[in-house]
Amino acid sequence: MFHKVLVANRGAVAARVIRALKALNVQAVAVYSEADAAAPYLQEADEAHLIGPGPAKESYLDQDKLIAVMLAAKCDAVHPGYGFLSENSNFALRVEGEGATFIGPSPKFIEEMGHKARARDLMMRYGMPISPGSEILEDDEVAKREAERIGYPVLIKPAGGGGGIGMLPARDEAELVKGLESARSMASRSFGTAEVYIEKLLERPRHVELQILGDRHGGCRHVFERDCSLQRRNQKIIEESPAPGIGRDDIEKLAGTTAEAMARIGYDNIGTVEMLRGADGGFHFLEVNTRLQVEHGVTEEACSVDLVAAQVRVAAGEKVADVLPDEISVKGHAIECRVYAEDPKRFFPSPGKLEVFRIPSGEGVRVETGFAEGMQVTPFYDPMVAKVITRGKDRDEAIARMAGALEGFEISGIKNNIPFLLTALRDEAFVAGDVHTGLVPEIQARAKAREK
């Protein structure tokens, strides 16, 4: 096991990783920007090092500063959390080049899966179901021909990154040409490459992802699924497990195929294989996230596993068979809501001071946060202030506990999205499990109609 681990992140994930390291009797070294100097988890770490001012490029994205702290503190491993440098193969290579361990998949997998078009081709070769799509589009004429072959509507996607950035639908040729220009521009700014490709656009799909854990010995297992269909601007806001309304036989088959494909590839740490499920019930590969997910706590609560500890242990050389229980099953139901500092109707960020910030507790309620009362929610980072995870004997109980937990928050000084989350939890379609990636505007429309 490692002696000392640098936690190269901030907020809720830094707090979560530090907690896991302490449970493993591993020293945790935190880093923080000037904007995060009052973060409560810094007191939980064995060491805390200032790495620069608030802007991420001058702190959490500055590889030189992070490597310098790693060396000065004599860390033998780095946990990147999620976001920032967690899927940066160059950073992983630099960590390994200094003789430390990057707690994540090998750099080659980060590089290969980070290019979405190459990841599509790779997963297709290993038996994963793939929706019709194109190669990298060299020019607009090629794009027009490919769109005709695939059939409209199509979705334009950047090859160099994910998170919904630069994804644009096109329902005809004129929309395609216009969208290609915008997508290339956004892709270039966000990912450093203007490469784009297109896929068949699925209408009202479900977003279902499989949790994977591999090791350095050829082992790989799945830890079942999460449904992440409730999204705004292609960003998840509510996740749950098991996926409502999908037969367990279908999930077992998909999860088995996924774990087998990742094992054959040789994937060697934590990862998530994201899929879209069409109206016909068919699954289509979307992407692989080569890191710990924001919503990992849903799986931890549903399957009674500690994914963060497991990730650290396999990075230290243990076999996945020794890290995970022999038998894993989904027991009851777990659900997560992301609490954001944002306008609850338009979803625009709402930075400011957390004048009051008191979080709920109770049976079956878990809250992950990196904030404390009196701290500033700055415009430098993602505006998520907390993740709430509830579990229950069934979905109805998990939802009821979530509603109670959200109502138990006391927050002032910023706007937050709790009013919308409560509206979503009580929406008839969500309650019935009739979820899809376009549900949020439908929920908003129904709520607006009731206000009249």
Short mmCIF file of C-alpha atoms in Angstrom, two decimals:
data_model
loop_
_atom_site.label_atom_id
_atom_site.label_comp_id
_atom_site.label_asym_id
_atom_site.label_seq_id
_atom_site.Cartn_x
_atom_site.Cartn_y
_atom_site.Cartn_z
CA MET A 1 0.00 0.00 0.00
CA PHE A 2 1.06 3.58 -0.60
CA HIS A 3 2.69 5.62 2.14
CA LYS A 4 1.58 9.13 1.13
CA VAL A 5 -0.84 10.23 -1.62
CA LEU A 6 -1.22 13.66 -3.18
CA VAL A 7 -4.91 14.50 -3.71
CA ALA A 8 -4.68 16.66 -6.82
CA ASN A 9 -8.17 18.13 -6.67
CA ARG A 10 -10.59 20.18 -4.61
CA GLY A 11 -14.13 20.22 -3.24
CA ALA A 12 -16.29 17.18 -2.59
CA VAL A 13 -14.01 14.74 -4.38
CA ALA A 14 -10.96 15.87 -2.43
CA ALA A 15 -12.89 15.35 0.80
CA ARG A 16 -14.04 11.91 -0.36
CA VAL A 17 -10.57 10.74 -1.40
CA ILE A 18 -8.99 11.99 1.84
CA ARG A 19 -11.58 10.04 3.81
CA ALA A 20 -10.82 6.85 1.88
CA LEU A 21 -7.06 7.28 2.31
CA LYS A 22 -7.41 7.76 6.06
CA ALA A 23 -9.46 4.55 6.26
CA LEU A 24 -6.61 2.76 4.46
CA ASN A 25 -4.05 4.26 6.88
CA VAL A 26 -2.44 6.22 4.05
CA GLN A 27 -1.27 9.79 4.59
CA ALA A 28 -3.18 12.35 2.52
CA VAL A 29 -1.57 15.49 1.10
CA ALA A 30 -4.07 18.16 0.03
CA VAL A 31 -3.56 21.11 -2.27
CA TYR A 32 -5.62 24.28 -2.37
CA SER A 33 -5.94 27.55 -4.22
CA GLU A 34 -6.32 30.90 -2.50
CA ALA A 35 -10.07 30.64 -3.20
CA ASP A 36 -10.26 27.34 -1.26
CA ALA A 37 -8.13 28.30 1.74
CA ALA A 38 -11.07 27.81 4.14
CA ALA A 39 -12.17 24.43 2.76
CA PRO A 40 -12.99 22.09 5.67
CA TYR A 41 -11.30 19.01 4.24
CA LEU A 42 -7.89 20.69 4.47
CA GLN A 43 -8.03 20.08 8.22
CA GLU A 44 -8.57 16.36 7.60
CA ALA A 45 -5.44 15.99 5.47
CA ASP A 46 -2.01 15.25 6.95
CA GLU A 47 -0.55 18.13 4.93
CA ALA A 48 -2.04 20.99 2.90
CA HIS A 49 -0.11 23.05 0.33
CA LEU A 50 -1.10 26.31 -1.34
CA ILE A 51 -0.63 26.06 -5.12
CA GLY A 52 -1.73 29.44 -6.41
CA PRO A 53 -4.59 31.88 -6.98
CA GLY A 54 -8.21 30.98 -7.72
CA PRO A 55 -8.23 30.48 -11.51
CA ALA A 56 -7.81 26.76 -12.24
CA LYS A 57 -5.08 27.35 -14.85
CA GLU A 58 -2.96 28.92 -12.13
CA SER A 59 -3.61 26.23 -9.54
CA TYR A 60 -5.38 22.91 -10.07
CA LEU A 61 -4.45 22.70 -13.76
CA ASP A 62 -0.83 23.73 -13.23
CA GLN A 63 1.05 20.46 -13.64
CA ASP A 64 4.39 21.93 -12.61
CA LYS A 65 3.04 23.09 -9.26
CA LEU A 66 1.36 19.76 -8.54
CA ILE A 67 4.47 17.76 -9.44
CA ALA A 68 6.55 20.09 -7.23
CA VAL A 69 4.26 19.43 -4.23
CA MET A 70 4.34 15.69 -4.95
CA LEU A 71 8.14 15.69 -4.86
CA ALA A 72 8.50 18.04 -1.89
CA ALA A 73 6.03 16.03 0.19
CA LYS A 74 7.63 12.75 -0.93
CA CYS A 75 4.34 11.28 -2.17
CA ASP A 76 4.48 7.88 -3.79
CA ALA A 77 1.12 8.26 -5.57
CA VAL A 78 -1.30 10.88 -6.90
CA HIS A 79 -5.09 10.65 -6.90
CA PRO A 80 -6.52 13.04 -9.52
CA GLY A 81 -10.18 12.87 -8.45
CA TYR A 82 -12.49 13.86 -11.32
CA GLY A 83 -12.33 16.85 -13.62
CA PHE A 84 -9.17 18.99 -13.89
CA LEU A 85 -6.26 16.64 -14.75
CA SER A 86 -7.98 13.33 -14.05
CA GLU A 87 -8.13 12.41 -17.75
CA ASN A 88 -4.90 14.08 -18.82
CA SER A 89 -2.51 11.42 -20.10
CA ASN A 90 0.44 13.82 -20.07
CA PHE A 91 -0.03 14.47 -16.35
CA ALA A 92 -0.27 10.73 -15.69
CA LEU A 93 2.96 10.18 -17.63
CA ARG A 94 4.72 12.94 -15.69
CA VAL A 95 3.65 11.43 -12.37
CA GLU A 96 4.96 8.02 -13.44
CA GLY A 97 8.11 9.60 -14.83
CA GLU A 98 8.93 10.86 -11.33
CA GLY A 99 8.60 7.34 -9.93
CA ALA A 100 5.15 7.77 -8.38
CA THR A 101 1.88 5.97 -9.19
CA PHE A 102 -1.03 7.67 -10.94
CA ILE A 103 -4.17 6.32 -9.26
CA GLY A 104 -6.15 5.75 -12.42
CA PRO A 105 -5.86 3.76 -15.62
CA SER A 106 -2.58 3.63 -17.53
CA PRO A 107 -1.85 6.71 -19.67
CA LYS A 108 -2.38 4.74 -22.87
CA PHE A 109 -6.02 4.11 -21.93
CA ILE A 110 -6.57 7.73 -20.94
CA GLU A 111 -5.17 8.77 -24.32
CA GLU A 112 -7.08 6.20 -26.35
CA MET A 113 -10.45 6.62 -24.65
CA GLY A 114 -10.07 10.41 -24.58
CA HIS A 115 -10.38 10.52 -28.36
CA LYS A 116 -14.07 9.70 -28.72
CA ALA A 117 -13.94 8.55 -32.34
CA ARG A 118 -11.02 6.18 -31.70
CA ALA A 119 -12.74 4.90 -28.55
CA ARG A 120 -15.84 4.13 -30.64
CA ASP A 121 -13.80 2.08 -33.09
CA LEU A 122 -11.95 0.26 -30.32
CA MET A 123 -15.07 -0.70 -28.37
CA MET A 124 -16.82 -1.84 -31.55
CA ARG A 125 -13.91 -4.19 -32.27
CA TYR A 126 -14.36 -5.72 -28.83
CA GLY A 127 -18.05 -6.41 -29.22
CA MET A 128 -19.79 -3.35 -27.78
CA PRO A 129 -22.99 -2.21 -29.56
CA ILE A 130 -22.38 1.02 -31.48
CA SER A 131 -24.85 3.40 -33.14
CA PRO A 132 -24.25 4.35 -36.80
CA GLY A 133 -21.58 7.02 -37.09
CA SER A 134 -18.73 8.44 -39.13
CA GLU A 135 -14.98 8.73 -38.96
CA ILE A 136 -13.36 12.13 -38.36
CA LEU A 137 -14.91 14.54 -40.86
CA GLU A 138 -12.25 16.13 -43.04
CA ASP A 139 -14.57 18.65 -44.69
CA ASP A 140 -18.24 19.60 -45.06
CA GLU A 141 -18.76 17.60 -48.24
CA VAL A 142 -17.70 14.40 -46.50
CA ALA A 143 -19.98 15.33 -43.61
CA LYS A 144 -22.95 15.76 -45.96
CA ARG A 145 -22.38 12.34 -47.54
CA GLU A 146 -21.98 10.68 -44.15
CA ALA A 147 -25.12 12.30 -42.79
CA GLU A 148 -27.09 11.04 -45.78
CA ARG A 149 -25.70 7.55 -45.25
CA ILE A 150 -26.48 7.54 -41.52
CA GLY A 151 -29.82 9.30 -41.93
CA TYR A 152 -31.01 12.48 -40.28
CA PRO A 153 -31.22 13.53 -37.51
CA VAL A 154 -27.54 13.29 -36.57
CA LEU A 155 -25.44 14.56 -33.67
CA ILE A 156 -22.18 16.44 -34.27
CA LYS A 157 -19.61 15.53 -31.60
CA PRO A 158 -16.08 16.73 -30.81
CA ALA A 159 -13.56 13.91 -30.96
CA GLY A 160 -11.26 15.32 -28.30
CA GLY A 161 -13.53 15.57 -25.26
CA GLY A 162 -16.85 14.93 -23.60
CA GLY A 163 -19.15 16.46 -21.03
CA GLY A 164 -21.63 17.53 -23.68
CA ILE A 165 -19.39 20.41 -24.83
CA GLY A 166 -19.73 21.10 -28.55
CA MET A 167 -22.41 18.48 -29.16
CA LEU A 168 -24.96 19.86 -31.64
CA PRO A 169 -27.94 18.18 -33.33
CA ALA A 170 -28.59 18.53 -37.06
CA ARG A 171 -31.91 17.62 -38.66
CA ASP A 172 -31.07 18.64 -42.21
CA GLU A 173 -28.12 19.65 -44.39
CA ALA A 174 -28.35 23.36 -43.64
CA GLU A 175 -28.34 22.71 -39.90
CA LEU A 176 -25.43 20.30 -40.37
CA VAL A 177 -23.20 22.84 -42.14
CA LYS A 178 -23.98 25.55 -39.60
CA GLY A 179 -23.47 23.16 -36.69
CA LEU A 180 -20.12 21.89 -37.98
CA GLU A 181 -18.64 25.38 -37.87
CA SER A 182 -19.87 25.98 -34.32
CA ALA A 183 -18.85 22.53 -33.09
CA ARG A 184 -15.34 22.82 -34.52
CA SER A 185 -14.90 26.22 -32.89
CA MET A 186 -16.09 24.99 -29.48
CA ALA A 187 -14.01 21.83 -29.76
CA SER A 188 -10.88 23.77 -30.59
CA ARG A 189 -11.33 26.13 -27.63
CA SER A 190 -12.25 23.40 -25.15
CA PHE A 191 -10.12 20.43 -26.19
CA GLY A 192 -7.30 21.82 -28.33
CA THR A 193 -8.46 20.00 -31.46
CA ALA A 194 -11.20 20.90 -33.94
CA GLU A 195 -11.80 17.28 -34.97
CA VAL A 196 -15.47 16.30 -35.06
CA TYR A 197 -17.53 13.33 -36.19
CA ILE A 198 -21.24 12.52 -36.36
CA GLU A 199 -23.49 9.83 -34.96
CA LYS A 200 -27.12 8.95 -35.41
CA LEU A 201 -29.14 11.13 -33.04
CA LEU A 202 -31.32 9.05 -30.75
CA GLU A 203 -34.56 10.77 -29.77
CA ARG A 204 -35.41 10.80 -26.04
CA PRO A 205 -32.77 8.16 -25.13
CA ARG A 206 -31.94 6.82 -21.71
CA HIS A 207 -28.39 7.45 -20.41
CA VAL A 208 -27.18 4.30 -18.67
CA GLU A 209 -23.59 3.75 -17.52
CA LEU A 210 -21.67 0.70 -16.29
CA GLN A 211 -19.18 0.94 -13.45
CA ILE A 212 -15.96 -0.94 -14.21
CA LEU A 213 -12.90 -1.80 -12.12
CA GLY A 214 -9.84 -3.43 -13.67
CA ASP A 215 -6.41 -4.33 -12.27
CA ARG A 216 -2.82 -4.73 -13.46
CA HIS A 217 -3.19 -8.54 -13.56
CA GLY A 218 -5.77 -8.86 -16.35
CA GLY A 219 -8.81 -8.86 -14.08
CA CYS A 220 -11.85 -6.71 -14.67
CA ARG A 221 -15.31 -6.66 -13.09
CA HIS A 222 -18.43 -4.56 -13.36
CA VAL A 223 -20.34 -3.09 -10.43
CA PHE A 224 -23.65 -2.80 -12.27
CA GLU A 225 -25.33 0.29 -13.67
CA ARG A 226 -26.43 3.82 -12.96
CA ASP A 227 -29.17 5.68 -14.80
CA CYS A 228 -28.08 9.27 -15.47
CA SER A 229 -30.85 10.36 -17.81
CA LEU A 230 -31.96 13.50 -15.97
CA GLN A 231 -29.69 16.18 -17.40
CA ARG A 232 -29.57 19.89 -18.15
CA ARG A 233 -27.31 21.16 -20.95
CA ASN A 234 -26.00 17.58 -21.33
CA GLN A 235 -24.87 17.65 -17.67
CA LYS A 236 -26.22 15.10 -15.19
CA ILE A 237 -28.17 16.33 -12.18
CA ILE A 238 -29.95 13.20 -10.88
CA GLU A 239 -28.53 9.67 -11.01
CA GLU A 240 -29.86 6.41 -9.62
CA SER A 241 -29.34 2.67 -9.36
CA PRO A 242 -30.84 0.34 -10.40
CA ALA A 243 -32.04 1.88 -13.66
CA PRO A 244 -35.84 2.07 -13.41
CA GLY A 245 -37.92 0.12 -15.88
CA ILE A 246 -35.09 -1.90 -17.47
CA GLY A 247 -35.13 -5.66 -17.00
CA ARG A 248 -32.35 -7.10 -14.88
CA ASP A 249 -31.61 -9.70 -17.56
CA ASP A 250 -30.88 -6.89 -20.04
CA ILE A 251 -28.62 -5.15 -17.52
CA GLU A 252 -26.79 -8.37 -16.61
CA LYS A 253 -26.14 -9.10 -20.28
CA LEU A 254 -24.91 -5.57 -21.02
CA ALA A 255 -22.74 -5.43 -17.89
CA GLY A 256 -21.20 -8.81 -18.71
CA THR A 257 -20.42 -7.77 -22.29
CA THR A 258 -18.89 -4.53 -21.04
CA ALA A 259 -16.68 -6.16 -18.40
CA GLU A 260 -15.51 -8.78 -20.89
CA ALA A 261 -14.63 -6.13 -23.49
CA MET A 262 -12.70 -4.05 -20.97
CA ALA A 263 -10.85 -7.13 -19.70
CA ARG A 264 -9.80 -8.07 -23.23
CA ILE A 265 -8.57 -4.53 -23.80
CA GLY A 266 -6.53 -4.84 -20.61
CA TYR A 267 -8.12 -1.90 -18.83
CA ASP A 268 -6.43 -1.57 -15.44
CA ASN A 269 -8.23 0.74 -13.01
CA ILE A 270 -11.56 2.44 -12.43
CA GLY A 271 -13.70 3.53 -15.37
CA THR A 272 -17.25 4.07 -16.53
CA VAL A 273 -18.67 2.90 -19.84
CA GLU A 274 -21.51 5.18 -20.84
CA MET A 275 -24.34 3.96 -23.05
CA LEU A 276 -27.47 5.37 -24.64
CA ARG A 277 -30.62 3.23 -24.74
CA GLY A 278 -32.95 3.97 -27.62
CA ALA A 279 -36.72 3.80 -27.68
CA ASP A 280 -36.44 0.28 -29.12
CA GLY A 281 -34.58 -0.91 -26.03
CA GLY A 282 -31.24 -1.23 -27.81
CA PHE A 283 -28.04 -0.01 -26.18
CA HIS A 284 -25.41 2.06 -27.99
CA PHE A 285 -21.89 2.85 -26.78
CA LEU A 286 -21.31 6.52 -25.97
CA GLU A 287 -17.89 6.91 -24.32
CA VAL A 288 -15.54 5.68 -21.60
CA ASN A 289 -14.70 7.97 -18.69
CA THR A 290 -11.25 6.95 -17.46
CA ARG A 291 -11.67 8.21 -13.91
CA LEU A 292 -13.81 8.16 -10.82
CA GLN A 293 -17.26 9.57 -11.58
CA VAL A 294 -19.06 12.32 -9.69
CA GLU A 295 -21.91 9.86 -9.16
CA HIS A 296 -19.81 6.97 -7.84
CA GLY A 297 -21.57 7.23 -4.47
CA VAL A 298 -24.79 5.92 -6.02
CA THR A 299 -23.07 2.61 -6.78
CA GLU A 300 -21.39 2.56 -3.37
CA GLU A 301 -24.75 2.87 -1.63
CA ALA A 302 -26.63 0.51 -3.95
CA CYS A 303 -23.99 -2.23 -3.94
CA SER A 304 -22.33 -1.77 -0.53
CA VAL A 305 -18.83 -1.24 -1.93
CA ASP A 306 -16.14 1.42 -1.41
CA LEU A 307 -15.11 2.31 -4.95
CA VAL A 308 -12.52 4.88 -3.94
CA ALA A 309 -10.70 2.47 -1.62
CA ALA A 310 -10.95 -0.22 -4.31
CA GLN A 311 -9.46 2.15 -6.89
CA VAL A 312 -6.53 2.94 -4.61
CA ARG A 313 -5.92 -0.72 -3.78
CA VAL A 314 -5.80 -1.92 -7.39
CA ALA A 315 -3.48 0.99 -8.25
CA ALA A 316 -1.22 -0.29 -5.47
CA GLY A 317 -1.06 -3.67 -7.19
CA GLU A 318 -3.88 -5.72 -5.66
CA LYS A 319 -6.15 -7.90 -7.77
CA VAL A 320 -9.74 -6.81 -8.34
CA ALA A 321 -10.85 -10.26 -7.18
CA ASP A 322 -9.34 -9.51 -3.76
CA VAL A 323 -10.63 -5.95 -3.61
CA LEU A 324 -14.31 -6.43 -4.45
CA PRO A 325 -16.71 -8.86 -2.73
CA ASP A 326 -17.15 -12.25 -4.42
CA GLU A 327 -20.84 -11.58 -4.93
CA ILE A 328 -22.08 -8.09 -5.73
CA SER A 329 -25.73 -7.23 -6.20
CA VAL A 330 -27.92 -4.15 -6.20
CA LYS A 331 -29.86 -4.03 -2.94
CA GLY A 332 -32.75 -1.64 -2.62
CA HIS A 333 -32.36 1.66 -4.45
CA ALA A 334 -29.99 4.63 -4.34
CA ILE A 335 -30.39 8.07 -5.86
CA GLU A 336 -28.15 11.15 -6.07
CA CYS A 337 -28.98 14.82 -6.60
CA ARG A 338 -26.35 17.42 -7.40
CA VAL A 339 -26.92 20.68 -5.55
CA TYR A 340 -25.61 23.62 -7.58
CA ALA A 341 -25.17 27.31 -6.89
CA GLU A 342 -27.32 28.30 -9.82
CA ASP A 343 -30.62 29.84 -10.82
CA PRO A 344 -33.20 27.03 -10.43
CA LYS A 345 -35.07 27.98 -13.63
CA ARG A 346 -32.40 29.05 -16.12
CA PHE A 347 -29.53 27.02 -14.57
CA PHE A 348 -27.05 29.92 -14.75
CA PRO A 349 -24.27 29.86 -12.11
CA SER A 350 -24.89 31.95 -8.98
CA PRO A 351 -21.58 32.54 -7.20
CA GLY A 352 -21.50 34.27 -3.83
CA LYS A 353 -20.95 33.79 -0.12
CA LEU A 354 -22.54 30.85 1.68
CA GLU A 355 -23.93 33.01 4.46
CA VAL A 356 -25.86 30.00 5.75
CA PHE A 357 -24.92 26.44 4.75
CA ARG A 358 -26.32 23.65 6.86
CA ILE A 359 -26.65 20.16 5.47
CA PRO A 360 -29.20 17.45 6.31
CA SER A 361 -28.57 14.09 7.91
CA GLY A 362 -30.61 11.04 8.84
CA GLU A 363 -31.14 7.39 8.05
CA GLY A 364 -30.18 6.57 4.49
CA VAL A 365 -28.87 10.08 3.80
CA ARG A 366 -25.30 10.86 2.72
CA VAL A 367 -24.00 14.32 1.80
CA GLU A 368 -20.65 14.96 0.09
CA THR A 369 -19.37 18.54 0.04
CA GLY A 370 -16.18 20.55 0.07
CA PHE A 371 -17.81 23.69 1.47
CA ALA A 372 -18.51 25.14 4.90
CA GLU A 373 -20.66 28.02 6.04
CA GLY A 374 -19.01 31.37 5.32
CA MET A 375 -17.05 30.19 2.26
CA GLN A 376 -17.34 31.79 -1.15
CA VAL A 377 -18.70 29.89 -4.13
CA THR A 378 -16.41 31.42 -6.74
CA PRO A 379 -16.79 31.63 -10.52
CA PHE A 380 -13.50 29.78 -10.97
CA TYR A 381 -14.88 26.24 -10.71
CA ASP A 382 -17.94 24.10 -11.33
CA PRO A 383 -20.76 25.54 -9.15
CA MET A 384 -21.70 22.24 -7.48
CA VAL A 385 -21.77 22.76 -3.70
CA ALA A 386 -22.93 19.31 -2.58
CA LYS A 387 -24.00 15.85 -3.66
CA VAL A 388 -26.85 14.21 -1.77
CA ILE A 389 -27.19 10.43 -1.93
CA THR A 390 -30.10 8.56 -0.39
CA ARG A 391 -30.91 4.89 -0.24
CA GLY A 392 -34.06 2.99 0.54
CA LYS A 393 -35.57 -0.45 0.38
CA ASP A 394 -37.10 0.57 -2.96
CA ARG A 395 -37.18 3.54 -5.34
CA ASP A 396 -40.16 5.18 -3.66
CA GLU A 397 -38.40 5.22 -0.29
CA ALA A 398 -35.16 6.54 -1.81
CA ILE A 399 -37.06 9.36 -3.53
CA ALA A 400 -38.98 10.21 -0.35
CA ARG A 401 -35.75 10.36 1.64
CA MET A 402 -34.17 12.53 -1.05
CA ALA A 403 -37.06 14.99 -0.96
CA GLY A 404 -36.78 15.16 2.83
CA ALA A 405 -33.02 15.67 2.65
CA LEU A 406 -33.28 18.46 0.07
CA GLU A 407 -35.92 20.19 2.17
CA GLY A 408 -33.54 19.89 5.13
CA PHE A 409 -30.85 22.07 3.54
CA GLU A 410 -30.47 25.58 4.89
CA ILE A 411 -28.72 27.75 2.28
CA SER A 412 -28.62 31.51 1.91
CA GLY A 413 -26.36 33.96 0.11
CA ILE A 414 -26.59 32.17 -3.22
CA LYS A 415 -29.33 30.89 -5.47
CA ASN A 416 -29.49 27.10 -5.68
CA ASN A 417 -31.23 24.45 -7.74
CA ILE A 418 -32.99 22.65 -4.87
CA PRO A 419 -36.42 24.02 -5.91
CA PHE A 420 -36.00 22.44 -9.33
CA LEU A 421 -34.69 19.16 -7.90
CA LEU A 422 -37.79 18.90 -5.69
CA THR A 423 -40.01 19.66 -8.68
CA ALA A 424 -38.27 16.92 -10.67
CA LEU A 425 -38.59 14.35 -7.89
CA ARG A 426 -42.36 14.98 -7.76
CA ASP A 427 -42.93 15.06 -11.53
CA GLU A 428 -45.28 12.33 -12.69
CA ALA A 429 -42.95 11.05 -15.40
CA PHE A 430 -39.96 10.85 -13.07
CA VAL A 431 -41.99 9.16 -10.34
CA ALA A 432 -43.16 6.59 -12.91
CA GLY A 433 -39.54 5.97 -13.98
CA ASP A 434 -40.26 7.29 -17.48
CA VAL A 435 -36.91 9.08 -17.69
CA HIS A 436 -34.92 10.23 -20.71
CA THR A 437 -32.31 12.88 -21.52
CA GLY A 438 -34.91 15.38 -22.71
CA LEU A 439 -37.07 15.18 -19.59
CA VAL A 440 -35.88 18.38 -17.86
CA PRO A 441 -37.57 20.86 -20.26
CA GLU A 442 -40.72 18.74 -20.08
CA ILE A 443 -40.66 18.94 -16.27
CA GLN A 444 -40.15 22.71 -16.48
CA ALA A 445 -43.04 23.08 -18.91
CA ARG A 446 -45.39 21.10 -16.67
CA ALA A 447 -44.32 23.11 -13.63
CA LYS A 448 -44.88 26.39 -15.50
CA ALA A 449 -48.34 25.27 -16.61
CA ARG A 450 -49.30 24.49 -13.02
CA GLU A 451 -48.26 28.00 -11.95
CA LYS A 452 -50.77 29.61 -14.33
#
